[in-house]
Short mmCIF file of C-alpha atoms in Angstrom, two decimals:
data_model
loop_
_atom_site.label_atom_id
_atom_site.label_comp_id
_atom_site.label_asym_id
_atom_site.label_seq_id
_atom_site.Cartn_x
_atom_site.Cartn_y
_atom_site.Cartn_z
CA MET A 23 -16.66 -9.70 49.66
CA HIS A 24 -14.16 -10.75 52.29
CA VAL A 25 -13.43 -14.17 53.74
CA GLU A 26 -11.48 -14.92 56.89
CA LEU A 27 -10.26 -18.48 57.40
CA GLU A 28 -9.39 -19.90 60.80
CA ALA A 29 -8.40 -23.43 61.78
CA VAL A 30 -10.03 -24.47 65.07
CA ARG A 31 -8.59 -27.91 65.86
CA ASP A 32 -9.70 -30.11 62.96
CA THR A 33 -12.33 -27.66 61.73
CA LEU A 34 -11.91 -24.94 59.13
CA VAL A 35 -14.05 -21.90 59.91
CA ALA A 36 -14.75 -19.62 56.95
CA ARG A 37 -16.25 -16.27 57.98
CA ILE A 38 -17.68 -14.63 54.88
CA LYS A 39 -18.65 -10.98 54.63
CA GLY A 40 -20.54 -9.17 51.88
CA GLU A 41 -22.79 -10.37 49.08
CA ILE A 42 -22.33 -13.78 47.44
CA ASP A 43 -23.14 -13.74 43.75
CA LEU A 44 -21.52 -14.68 40.44
CA ALA A 45 -18.89 -11.94 40.82
CA VAL A 46 -17.39 -13.46 43.98
CA ALA A 47 -18.41 -17.16 43.97
CA ASP A 48 -15.36 -18.31 41.98
CA GLU A 49 -12.94 -16.44 44.26
CA LEU A 50 -14.59 -17.85 47.39
CA ARG A 51 -14.41 -21.33 45.90
CA ARG A 52 -10.73 -20.89 45.06
CA VAL A 53 -9.74 -19.54 48.51
CA ILE A 54 -11.53 -22.28 50.45
CA ASP A 55 -10.54 -25.13 48.13
CA GLU A 56 -6.87 -24.06 48.32
CA ARG A 57 -6.97 -24.27 52.11
CA LEU A 58 -8.74 -27.63 52.02
CA LYS A 59 -6.09 -28.93 49.64
CA ALA A 60 -3.23 -27.67 51.80
CA GLU A 61 -4.53 -29.03 55.13
CA ARG A 62 -6.69 -31.92 56.22
CA PHE A 63 -9.87 -30.90 58.05
CA GLN A 64 -12.64 -33.09 59.46
CA SER A 65 -15.25 -30.39 59.07
CA VAL A 66 -15.92 -26.96 57.64
CA ILE A 67 -18.08 -24.22 59.14
CA LEU A 68 -19.39 -21.50 56.83
CA ASP A 69 -20.16 -18.53 59.08
CA LEU A 70 -22.60 -16.35 57.14
CA ALA A 71 -23.15 -13.70 59.82
CA GLY A 72 -21.61 -11.06 57.55
CA VAL A 73 -23.47 -12.13 54.40
CA SER A 74 -26.19 -9.67 53.44
CA PHE A 75 -27.25 -11.27 50.16
CA ILE A 76 -27.03 -14.62 48.40
CA ASP A 77 -28.32 -15.78 45.03
CA SER A 78 -28.15 -19.08 43.13
CA SER A 79 -24.45 -18.57 42.31
CA GLY A 80 -23.80 -18.34 46.06
CA LEU A 81 -25.98 -21.37 46.72
CA GLY A 82 -24.02 -23.23 44.06
CA PHE A 83 -20.79 -22.31 45.85
CA ILE A 84 -22.19 -23.72 49.13
CA LEU A 85 -23.52 -26.94 47.57
CA GLY A 86 -20.30 -27.41 45.63
CA ARG A 87 -18.23 -27.22 48.82
CA TYR A 88 -20.70 -29.50 50.60
CA LYS A 89 -20.34 -32.17 47.92
CA LYS A 90 -16.57 -31.87 47.94
CA ILE A 91 -16.21 -32.04 51.74
CA THR A 92 -18.71 -34.81 52.35
CA GLY A 93 -17.26 -36.69 49.38
CA GLN A 94 -13.99 -36.79 51.30
CA GLY A 95 -15.73 -38.06 54.43
CA GLY A 96 -15.95 -34.68 56.16
CA LYS A 97 -18.86 -32.60 57.46
CA MET A 98 -20.04 -29.10 56.64
CA PHE A 99 -22.15 -26.69 58.66
CA ILE A 100 -23.72 -23.30 58.07
CA VAL A 101 -23.95 -20.92 61.02
CA SER A 102 -25.24 -17.44 61.87
CA ALA A 103 -27.19 -16.85 58.64
CA ARG A 104 -29.30 -13.69 58.74
CA PRO A 105 -33.08 -14.17 58.31
CA SER A 106 -33.06 -12.97 54.67
CA VAL A 107 -30.23 -15.37 53.77
CA ALA A 108 -31.69 -18.22 55.86
CA ARG A 109 -34.96 -17.85 53.95
CA ILE A 110 -33.21 -18.34 50.60
CA LEU A 111 -31.30 -21.35 51.99
CA GLU A 112 -34.61 -22.84 53.06
CA ILE A 113 -36.47 -22.19 49.81
CA ALA A 114 -33.59 -23.68 47.81
CA GLY A 115 -33.60 -26.81 49.97
CA VAL A 116 -30.03 -26.26 51.20
CA LYS A 117 -31.15 -26.65 54.83
CA LYS A 118 -32.29 -30.19 54.09
CA LEU A 119 -28.74 -31.12 53.15
CA VAL A 120 -26.44 -28.89 55.16
CA PRO A 121 -26.96 -28.65 58.94
CA VAL A 122 -27.67 -25.07 60.04
CA TYR A 123 -26.79 -23.80 63.54
CA PRO A 124 -27.27 -20.45 65.29
CA SER A 125 -23.53 -19.89 65.82
CA GLU A 126 -20.05 -21.39 65.55
CA LYS A 127 -20.12 -22.17 69.26
CA GLU A 128 -22.90 -24.77 68.94
CA VAL A 129 -21.00 -26.66 66.25
CA LEU A 130 -17.60 -26.49 67.92
CA GLN A 131 -19.00 -27.63 71.29
CA ASN A 132 -20.40 -30.76 69.68
CA MET B 24 -52.47 -6.59 32.15
CA VAL B 25 -50.73 -3.88 34.15
CA ALA B 26 -51.91 -0.38 34.88
CA GLY B 27 -50.35 2.80 33.45
CA VAL B 28 -46.67 3.50 34.01
CA LYS B 29 -46.01 6.06 36.74
CA ASN B 30 -42.21 6.06 36.62
CA TRP B 31 -39.54 4.08 34.83
CA VAL B 32 -35.81 3.64 34.38
CA ARG B 33 -33.86 1.88 31.66
CA PHE B 34 -30.13 1.42 31.27
CA ASP B 35 -27.51 -0.69 29.54
CA PHE B 36 -24.35 -2.09 31.09
CA PRO B 37 -21.56 -4.48 30.04
CA SER B 38 -21.97 -8.17 30.86
CA ARG B 39 -19.41 -8.03 33.66
CA PRO B 40 -20.18 -10.01 36.86
CA GLU B 41 -19.32 -7.01 39.03
CA ASN B 42 -22.29 -5.18 37.48
CA ILE B 43 -24.79 -7.69 38.93
CA SER B 44 -24.66 -6.07 42.38
CA PHE B 45 -25.02 -2.64 40.78
CA ALA B 46 -28.11 -3.78 38.84
CA ARG B 47 -29.86 -5.24 41.89
CA ALA B 48 -28.97 -2.22 44.06
CA CYS B 49 -30.48 0.09 41.42
CA ALA B 50 -33.62 -2.06 41.25
CA ALA B 51 -33.95 -1.96 45.05
CA ALA B 52 -33.46 1.80 45.21
CA PHE B 53 -35.94 2.46 42.42
CA ALA B 54 -38.56 0.05 43.77
CA SER B 55 -38.38 1.69 47.20
CA GLN B 56 -40.55 4.47 45.74
CA LEU B 57 -43.43 1.99 46.11
CA ASP B 58 -42.99 1.69 49.87
CA CYS B 59 -42.03 -1.97 49.65
CA THR B 60 -41.42 -4.24 52.64
CA LEU B 61 -37.87 -5.38 53.33
CA GLU B 62 -38.86 -8.86 52.22
CA GLU B 63 -40.15 -7.58 48.90
CA ILE B 64 -36.97 -5.57 48.33
CA GLU B 65 -34.90 -8.70 49.01
CA GLU B 66 -37.00 -10.67 46.54
CA LEU B 67 -36.65 -8.02 43.84
CA LYS B 68 -32.89 -7.92 44.36
CA LEU B 69 -32.76 -11.69 44.02
CA VAL B 70 -34.78 -11.92 40.79
CA VAL B 71 -32.73 -9.12 39.17
CA SER B 72 -29.54 -10.87 40.26
CA GLU B 73 -30.73 -14.15 38.76
CA ALA B 74 -31.90 -12.67 35.46
CA VAL B 75 -28.71 -10.63 34.95
CA SER B 76 -26.55 -13.63 35.94
CA ASN B 77 -28.41 -15.74 33.36
CA SER B 78 -27.65 -13.15 30.67
CA ILE B 79 -23.96 -13.09 31.56
CA ILE B 80 -23.52 -16.86 31.96
CA HIS B 81 -25.88 -18.29 29.37
CA GLY B 82 -26.48 -15.37 27.02
CA TYR B 83 -22.87 -14.31 26.68
CA ASP B 84 -20.97 -17.39 27.96
CA LYS B 85 -19.29 -15.08 30.50
CA ARG B 86 -17.95 -12.79 27.78
CA LEU B 87 -17.43 -9.31 29.24
CA ASP B 88 -18.32 -7.31 26.14
CA GLY B 89 -22.01 -8.14 25.86
CA ILE B 90 -24.71 -5.61 26.66
CA VAL B 91 -27.39 -6.24 29.27
CA THR B 92 -30.42 -3.95 29.48
CA LEU B 93 -32.35 -3.50 32.71
CA GLU B 94 -35.70 -1.76 32.59
CA ILE B 95 -37.93 -1.17 35.60
CA LYS B 96 -41.43 0.25 35.41
CA LEU B 97 -43.50 1.33 38.38
CA HIS B 98 -47.17 1.08 37.52
CA GLU B 99 -50.24 2.50 39.18
CA GLU B 100 -51.70 0.22 41.89
CA LYS B 101 -48.24 -0.59 43.25
CA THR B 102 -47.19 -2.95 40.52
CA ILE B 103 -43.59 -3.35 39.46
CA GLU B 104 -42.39 -4.64 36.11
CA ILE B 105 -38.79 -5.70 35.55
CA ILE B 106 -37.31 -6.49 32.16
CA VAL B 107 -33.82 -7.91 31.65
CA GLU B 108 -32.68 -8.26 28.08
CA ASP B 109 -29.52 -9.44 26.32
CA ARG B 110 -28.40 -9.86 22.72
CA GLY B 111 -26.62 -13.13 23.43
CA ARG B 112 -26.96 -16.64 22.05
CA GLY B 113 -30.59 -17.14 23.10
CA ILE B 114 -32.35 -20.17 24.53
CA ALA B 115 -33.24 -23.02 22.17
CA ASP B 116 -35.79 -24.65 24.49
CA ILE B 117 -37.42 -22.20 26.91
CA GLU B 118 -39.71 -24.84 28.43
CA GLN B 119 -36.72 -26.94 29.37
CA ALA B 120 -34.82 -23.91 30.74
CA LEU B 121 -37.77 -23.10 33.03
CA GLN B 122 -37.80 -26.56 34.62
CA PRO B 123 -36.68 -26.57 38.29
CA THR B 124 -34.33 -29.50 37.80
CA TYR B 125 -32.76 -28.20 34.65
CA SER B 126 -29.33 -26.61 34.79
CA SER B 127 -26.58 -26.46 32.26
CA MET B 128 -24.24 -25.42 35.08
CA GLU B 129 -24.11 -27.66 38.12
CA ASP B 130 -22.69 -25.00 40.40
CA ARG B 131 -25.72 -22.73 40.02
CA MET B 132 -28.24 -25.45 40.76
CA GLY B 133 -30.63 -24.33 38.02
CA LEU B 134 -32.50 -22.18 40.51
CA GLY B 135 -32.49 -18.86 38.67
CA PHE B 136 -35.85 -19.24 36.96
CA VAL B 137 -37.27 -21.05 40.01
CA PHE B 138 -36.68 -17.94 42.14
CA MET B 139 -38.09 -15.69 39.42
CA GLN B 140 -41.24 -17.84 39.20
CA SER B 141 -41.55 -18.06 42.99
CA PHE B 142 -41.15 -14.40 43.84
CA MET B 143 -42.87 -12.72 40.88
CA GLU B 144 -46.51 -13.11 39.89
CA ASP B 145 -45.83 -13.29 36.20
CA LEU B 146 -42.73 -14.41 34.31
CA GLN B 147 -42.44 -14.26 30.55
CA VAL B 148 -39.35 -15.43 28.71
CA THR B 149 -38.95 -14.74 25.01
CA SER B 150 -35.85 -15.78 23.15
CA GLU B 151 -34.44 -16.33 19.72
CA VAL B 152 -31.34 -18.40 19.13
CA GLY B 153 -28.54 -16.11 18.00
CA SER B 154 -30.45 -12.91 18.82
CA GLY B 155 -30.90 -12.87 22.59
CA THR B 156 -33.31 -13.32 25.46
CA ARG B 157 -35.86 -11.07 27.15
CA VAL B 158 -37.16 -11.83 30.64
CA ARG B 159 -40.20 -9.86 31.82
CA MET B 160 -41.38 -10.14 35.41
CA ILE B 161 -44.34 -8.48 37.10
CA LYS B 162 -45.30 -8.28 40.75
CA SER B 163 -48.08 -6.50 42.55
CA LEU B 164 -47.07 -5.07 45.92
CA LEU B 165 -50.31 -5.31 47.80
CA PRO B 166 -51.17 -3.38 50.97
CA GLY B 167 -51.47 -5.12 54.33
CA ARG B 168 -48.25 -7.03 53.90
CA GLU B 169 -46.28 -8.33 56.85
CA GLU B 170 -42.80 -7.15 57.70
CA TYR B 171 -40.34 -9.75 58.90
#
C-alpha cells in the first residue's frame, strides 16, 4: 500500500495505491489523520484509482475518516474507484453517505 | 450437500494481518482452476479476507501468535467450499454476530459476515467459547454467468 498526499487549495487529496485491508487500514488512518491534525482543510478527496481491493477494514477506514471530517464541518469525496471497488462501496452503502465522482477534476472544479 | 472433492488445499499460517492478502491471493489462484469470472474471483477474495480478518481480530484479539487454517475444496459441478478456522476465544452468541448491524468494532462496520452471506450460497459458523471458530462457506459457480 502507498498513499500520496497533496494539498490543492483547501482540499487534501489522498491518492491510495494497493489493497486496503486490516494490514494497512491503521497506517492509512494514521497518515491521513496526522495531516488533518497538522493543517486545516475544508474537504478531503480519497482517490481510489490505484486501489485494487477493499474489504470491510478498508470500508471502516473510509467511514471513520468521513465521520471525522464531516464532524469538523468538512466534506469528503471518493473519486476514480475501479468497478470492483465501486461495487463493494455500493453494496456496503458507502455511496449513500460519501459522494462518489469519476475523477478529482470534477470535485475540484466544483 | 456438495458433490465429491476434485481438488483441495489446506494450510496454516500465523494470525498476522499481513497474511490476509496472502490467504486471499491463494484462494483466488486455487479457485481459478474452476474457470471463474473476474467477479466471482473478487467475491471469493473478499469472503476469505473477511473470515481471516475475523479470526485475527475477534478470535485472537490481534495477537500475532495464533494459528489460522484455510482450507479450500473444489467439488464436482463447479462448487467451491472454503473453510477458515481458528483456535481463538470463540463466539458466545453466533446469531448476534451474524446480524448486519452488529459489530464489536466500529471501524469495521460489522460487514464481514454480511459479505460472506451475500456472496456465498451457504454459510455455516460453528464456535465454542475458549476453543475457536470455524466458518464454512459454499458457492456454486454456475455456467452462463456474465462477465463485468
